[in-house]
Short mmCIF file of C-alpha atoms and ligand atoms in Angstrom, two decimals:
data_model
loop_
_atom_site.label_atom_id
_atom_site.label_comp_id
_atom_site.label_asym_id
_atom_site.label_seq_id
_atom_site.Cartn_x
_atom_site.Cartn_y
_atom_site.Cartn_z
CA MET A 14 -33.05 -14.59 28.72
CA SER A 15 -35.98 -12.72 28.72
CA ARG A 16 -35.46 -9.32 29.43
CA GLU A 17 -38.53 -8.92 31.15
CA THR A 18 -39.28 -11.99 33.05
CA GLY A 19 -35.11 -12.69 33.33
CA LYS A 20 -36.33 -16.83 32.74
CA LEU A 21 -33.57 -18.70 30.34
CA VAL A 22 -34.33 -20.24 26.89
CA ILE A 23 -32.74 -23.67 27.21
CA THR A 24 -32.78 -25.84 24.08
CA ILE A 25 -32.92 -29.45 24.08
CA ASP A 26 -32.43 -31.30 20.07
CA GLY A 27 -30.70 -34.56 19.26
CA PRO A 28 -32.11 -37.66 17.63
CA ALA A 29 -35.12 -39.98 17.87
CA GLY A 30 -35.31 -41.76 21.30
CA ALA A 31 -32.27 -39.67 23.24
CA GLY A 32 -34.26 -40.24 25.82
CA LYS A 33 -35.04 -36.06 24.96
CA SER A 34 -38.74 -35.84 26.07
CA THR A 35 -38.22 -37.45 29.04
CA VAL A 36 -35.93 -35.16 30.57
CA SER A 37 -37.51 -32.09 28.59
CA LYS A 38 -40.09 -32.73 30.90
CA ALA A 39 -38.67 -33.57 34.24
CA LEU A 40 -36.10 -30.15 33.38
CA ALA A 41 -39.19 -27.59 33.16
CA GLN A 42 -40.63 -29.47 35.83
CA HIS A 43 -37.60 -28.74 38.25
CA LEU A 44 -36.90 -24.58 36.52
CA GLY A 45 -41.06 -24.14 36.67
CA TYR A 46 -40.99 -23.69 33.15
CA ILE A 47 -43.13 -24.47 29.99
CA TYR A 48 -41.83 -27.27 27.97
CA VAL A 49 -42.55 -26.76 24.30
CA ASP A 50 -42.05 -30.32 22.42
CA THR A 51 -41.61 -28.89 18.80
CA GLY A 52 -41.55 -32.75 17.76
CA ALA A 53 -45.40 -32.53 18.43
CA MET A 54 -45.66 -29.36 15.76
CA TYR A 55 -44.54 -31.04 13.10
CA ARG A 56 -46.29 -34.47 13.37
CA ALA A 57 -49.70 -31.96 13.91
CA VAL A 58 -48.90 -30.97 10.58
CA ALA A 59 -48.17 -34.36 9.22
CA VAL A 60 -51.95 -35.61 10.37
CA LEU A 61 -53.36 -32.33 9.40
CA ALA A 62 -52.26 -32.61 5.95
CA ARG A 63 -53.25 -36.59 5.77
CA ASN A 64 -56.26 -36.26 7.19
CA GLY A 65 -57.42 -33.42 4.15
CA GLU A 66 -59.52 -34.20 0.86
CA GLN A 67 -55.83 -34.37 -0.74
CA PRO A 68 -54.93 -37.85 -1.51
CA ASP A 69 -50.70 -36.48 -1.16
CA PRO A 70 -49.95 -34.52 2.18
CA LEU A 71 -46.67 -33.97 1.27
CA ASP A 72 -47.83 -31.98 -1.86
CA GLU A 73 -46.79 -28.06 -1.34
CA GLU A 74 -50.22 -26.47 -1.82
CA VAL A 75 -51.86 -29.23 0.83
CA LEU A 76 -48.96 -28.34 3.22
CA GLU A 77 -49.41 -23.95 2.55
CA GLU A 78 -53.14 -24.35 3.05
CA VAL A 79 -52.80 -26.17 6.00
CA CYS A 80 -49.57 -23.99 7.95
CA SER A 81 -51.94 -20.88 6.75
CA ARG A 82 -54.47 -21.67 9.39
CA LEU A 83 -52.33 -23.85 11.44
CA ASP A 84 -53.64 -23.53 15.15
CA LEU A 85 -51.91 -25.23 17.87
CA GLN A 86 -52.16 -25.20 21.24
CA PHE A 87 -51.18 -26.99 24.30
CA ILE A 88 -53.30 -27.58 27.29
CA ASN A 89 -52.95 -29.17 30.45
CA LEU A 90 -55.78 -31.11 30.88
CA ASN A 91 -55.48 -32.97 34.50
CA GLY A 92 -51.26 -32.67 34.53
CA GLU A 93 -51.92 -34.53 30.95
CA MET A 94 -50.08 -32.25 28.36
CA ARG A 95 -52.54 -32.20 25.02
CA LEU A 96 -52.25 -31.30 21.76
CA LEU A 97 -54.53 -29.54 19.76
CA ALA A 98 -54.78 -28.97 16.32
CA ASN A 99 -57.48 -26.72 14.81
CA GLY A 100 -59.36 -27.40 17.94
CA LYS A 101 -59.14 -31.38 17.14
CA ASP A 102 -57.32 -32.85 20.01
CA VAL A 103 -54.30 -34.89 18.24
CA THR A 104 -52.39 -36.06 21.44
CA THR A 105 -52.84 -39.74 20.30
CA GLU A 106 -53.06 -39.99 16.19
CA ILE A 107 -49.72 -38.27 16.73
CA ARG A 108 -47.53 -40.65 17.88
CA LYS A 109 -48.62 -43.50 15.25
CA PRO A 110 -45.32 -45.16 13.83
CA GLU A 111 -46.97 -43.89 9.99
CA ILE A 112 -47.02 -40.22 11.33
CA SER A 113 -43.92 -40.79 12.70
CA SER A 114 -42.39 -41.32 8.80
CA LEU A 115 -44.59 -38.61 7.62
CA ALA A 116 -43.71 -36.07 10.30
CA SER A 117 -39.59 -36.72 8.76
CA ALA A 118 -40.61 -35.68 5.37
CA VAL A 119 -43.21 -33.40 5.97
CA SER A 120 -40.52 -31.52 7.92
CA ALA A 121 -38.05 -31.09 5.00
CA LYS A 122 -40.78 -29.04 3.59
CA ALA A 123 -39.71 -25.26 3.85
CA VAL A 124 -42.98 -23.50 4.21
CA VAL A 125 -43.62 -25.90 7.16
CA ARG A 126 -40.40 -24.89 8.86
CA ARG A 127 -41.10 -21.76 7.96
CA ARG A 128 -44.36 -21.18 10.05
CA LEU A 129 -43.49 -23.69 13.23
CA THR A 130 -40.40 -21.10 12.99
CA ASN A 131 -42.49 -18.38 13.98
CA ILE A 132 -44.54 -20.01 15.67
CA GLN A 133 -41.51 -21.70 18.30
CA ARG A 134 -39.67 -18.04 19.01
CA ARG A 135 -43.80 -16.28 19.47
CA ILE A 136 -44.10 -18.68 22.79
CA GLY A 137 -40.23 -18.54 23.31
CA ALA A 138 -40.02 -14.31 23.23
CA ALA A 139 -40.97 -14.97 27.16
CA GLY A 140 -37.54 -17.10 28.33
CA GLY A 141 -39.38 -19.38 30.77
CA ALA A 142 -38.93 -22.38 28.29
CA VAL A 143 -37.51 -25.71 27.17
CA PHE A 144 -37.65 -26.45 23.70
CA GLU A 145 -37.22 -30.00 22.91
CA GLY A 146 -36.38 -30.99 18.45
CA ARG A 147 -33.69 -30.94 15.98
CA ASP A 148 -33.21 -27.24 15.32
CA MET A 149 -33.95 -25.47 18.38
CA GLY A 150 -30.02 -24.46 19.12
CA THR A 151 -28.69 -24.23 15.30
CA VAL A 152 -31.67 -22.51 13.40
CA VAL A 153 -34.85 -21.30 15.54
CA PHE A 154 -33.12 -19.72 18.86
CA PRO A 155 -29.12 -19.05 18.02
CA ASP A 156 -28.75 -17.50 20.94
CA ALA A 157 -30.02 -19.77 23.71
CA ASP A 158 -29.10 -19.65 26.64
CA VAL A 159 -28.62 -23.07 27.35
CA LYS A 160 -28.00 -25.43 24.68
CA PHE A 161 -27.38 -29.72 24.60
CA PHE A 162 -27.53 -31.80 22.23
CA LEU A 163 -29.03 -35.44 23.51
CA ASP A 164 -27.69 -38.39 21.76
CA ALA A 165 -27.72 -42.12 22.30
CA THR A 166 -26.23 -45.33 19.97
CA ALA A 167 -28.49 -46.17 17.62
CA GLU A 168 -29.51 -49.40 19.20
CA VAL A 169 -30.31 -47.64 22.75
CA ARG A 170 -32.61 -45.38 21.15
CA SER A 171 -34.40 -48.35 19.40
CA LEU A 172 -35.23 -50.73 22.03
CA ARG A 173 -36.47 -47.35 24.18
CA ARG A 174 -38.87 -46.71 21.13
CA TYR A 175 -40.27 -49.84 20.54
CA LEU A 176 -40.08 -50.36 24.62
CA GLU A 177 -42.70 -47.57 24.68
CA LEU A 178 -44.85 -48.65 20.97
CA LYS A 179 -45.07 -51.75 22.50
CA ALA A 180 -46.13 -49.98 25.72
CA GLY A 181 -48.97 -48.36 23.68
CA GLU A 182 -49.96 -52.44 22.60
CA GLU A 183 -48.47 -51.14 19.57
CA GLU A 184 -48.02 -54.37 16.68
CA VAL A 185 -44.17 -53.96 15.75
CA THR A 186 -41.26 -56.19 15.85
CA TYR A 187 -37.54 -54.20 17.60
CA GLU A 188 -36.40 -54.98 13.78
CA GLU A 189 -39.76 -52.35 12.30
CA VAL A 190 -38.47 -49.82 14.65
CA HIS A 191 -34.86 -50.45 14.49
CA GLN A 192 -35.09 -49.79 10.16
CA GLN A 193 -37.22 -46.73 10.73
CA MET A 194 -35.10 -45.65 13.45
CA LEU A 195 -32.37 -45.53 10.97
CA GLU A 196 -34.09 -43.84 8.17
CA ARG A 197 -35.54 -41.05 10.17
CA ASP A 198 -32.35 -40.56 11.01
CA ARG A 199 -30.89 -40.34 8.10
CA ASN A 200 -33.94 -37.90 6.13
CA ASP A 201 -33.13 -36.01 9.27
CA GLN A 202 -29.72 -35.31 9.24
CA SER A 203 -28.95 -35.18 5.29
CA ARG A 204 -32.24 -32.20 5.01
CA GLN A 205 -31.03 -29.26 3.79
CA LEU A 206 -32.99 -27.03 5.85
CA ALA A 207 -32.15 -27.62 9.15
CA PRO A 208 -31.22 -30.83 9.15
CA LEU A 209 -30.25 -32.39 13.06
CA LYS A 210 -26.52 -31.89 13.97
CA PRO A 211 -25.42 -30.24 17.06
CA ALA A 212 -24.89 -26.33 17.45
CA ALA A 213 -21.87 -25.37 17.53
CA ASP A 214 -22.35 -23.93 21.16
CA ALA A 215 -24.20 -27.19 22.84
CA VAL A 216 -23.27 -29.65 25.27
CA VAL A 217 -23.60 -32.76 24.31
CA VAL A 218 -24.83 -35.50 26.38
CA ASP A 219 -24.43 -39.90 24.97
CA SER A 220 -26.97 -40.84 27.06
CA SER A 221 -26.55 -44.57 26.12
CA ASP A 222 -25.19 -45.30 29.75
CA LEU A 223 -27.05 -43.10 32.12
CA SER A 224 -29.87 -42.63 33.43
CA ILE A 225 -32.62 -39.82 33.63
CA GLU A 226 -31.52 -39.19 36.78
CA GLU A 227 -28.03 -39.20 35.94
CA VAL A 228 -28.15 -36.73 32.40
CA LEU A 229 -30.99 -34.35 35.07
CA ARG A 230 -28.04 -33.54 37.45
CA LEU A 231 -25.35 -33.35 34.74
CA MET A 232 -27.24 -30.72 32.71
CA LEU A 233 -28.78 -29.09 35.86
CA ASP A 234 -24.99 -28.35 36.98
CA HIS A 235 -24.22 -27.14 33.88
CA ILE A 236 -26.94 -24.58 33.57
CA ALA A 237 -26.20 -23.63 37.39
CA ALA A 238 -22.86 -23.13 36.45
CA SER A 239 -23.40 -21.72 33.38
O1 DC B 312 -39.13 -35.26 17.77
P1 DC B 312 -40.22 -36.57 17.24
O2 DC B 312 -39.98 -37.48 16.81
O3 DC B 312 -41.46 -36.18 17.77
O4 DC B 312 -40.37 -35.83 15.92
C1 DC B 312 -40.84 -35.74 15.01
C2 DC B 312 -40.18 -35.73 13.62
O5 DC B 312 -40.62 -33.83 13.21
C3 DC B 312 -38.78 -36.38 13.55
O6 DC B 312 -38.53 -36.90 12.49
C4 DC B 312 -38.40 -34.65 13.06
C5 DC B 312 -39.07 -33.64 13.14
N1 DC B 312 -38.45 -32.19 13.76
C6 DC B 312 -37.86 -31.53 12.99
O7 DC B 312 -37.57 -31.41 11.75
N2 DC B 312 -37.51 -30.41 13.90
C7 DC B 312 -38.12 -30.34 15.33
N3 DC B 312 -37.54 -28.70 15.55
C8 DC B 312 -38.40 -31.04 15.71
C9 DC B 312 -38.84 -32.24 15.39
#
């Protein structure tokens, strides 16, 4: 909790497709807090590394250079959250499937984690924020006031992501999405730095058979009781 504002830091970690974004946004709105999508930050680094002049976006020097001049801003445009990376709107580009895989690879790099952890802690210093990601409760905010780990079966998560991509008119099959999901789970859980896992003091919620409203109610009840 911020001493100045008395507002909480709430973390929501979990694998891709567990429903974190929808729930985190709704929770932040309900509490009058800001919502911070830290996955979008890793995705933005992936976009910048790929769009540079060097052919290998995972090259250490490329990533160091990207991180050294990284400027990320979330702005609210007519009620819609947009992400600017070094002044360029990357909101649409960061959602492409190839960027999902590259962001996962980029997020295993120490230089990237260090830089983004710094930015995230600075945003969280004032409290009043819901942080969504993979290592929010374990590494970035070990002293967060309330921690959740939102999970769901790989099949449910793949189906949700597939329907989302189809709605955005991406040409994908369920099987492709499912394979990519399994691979990303493996990368995110097995990397050495800040691997995806629930914090010891996180409340684990399985959203496989729950509606958004049910997950939200459960979280609000827990926040009220803590
Ligand atoms: O939440 P997402 O799917 O948009 O995240 C994209 C990638 O970024 C994900 O594969 C893992 C990584 N990530 C991370 O390592 N740490 C975070 N706090 C958030 C995301």
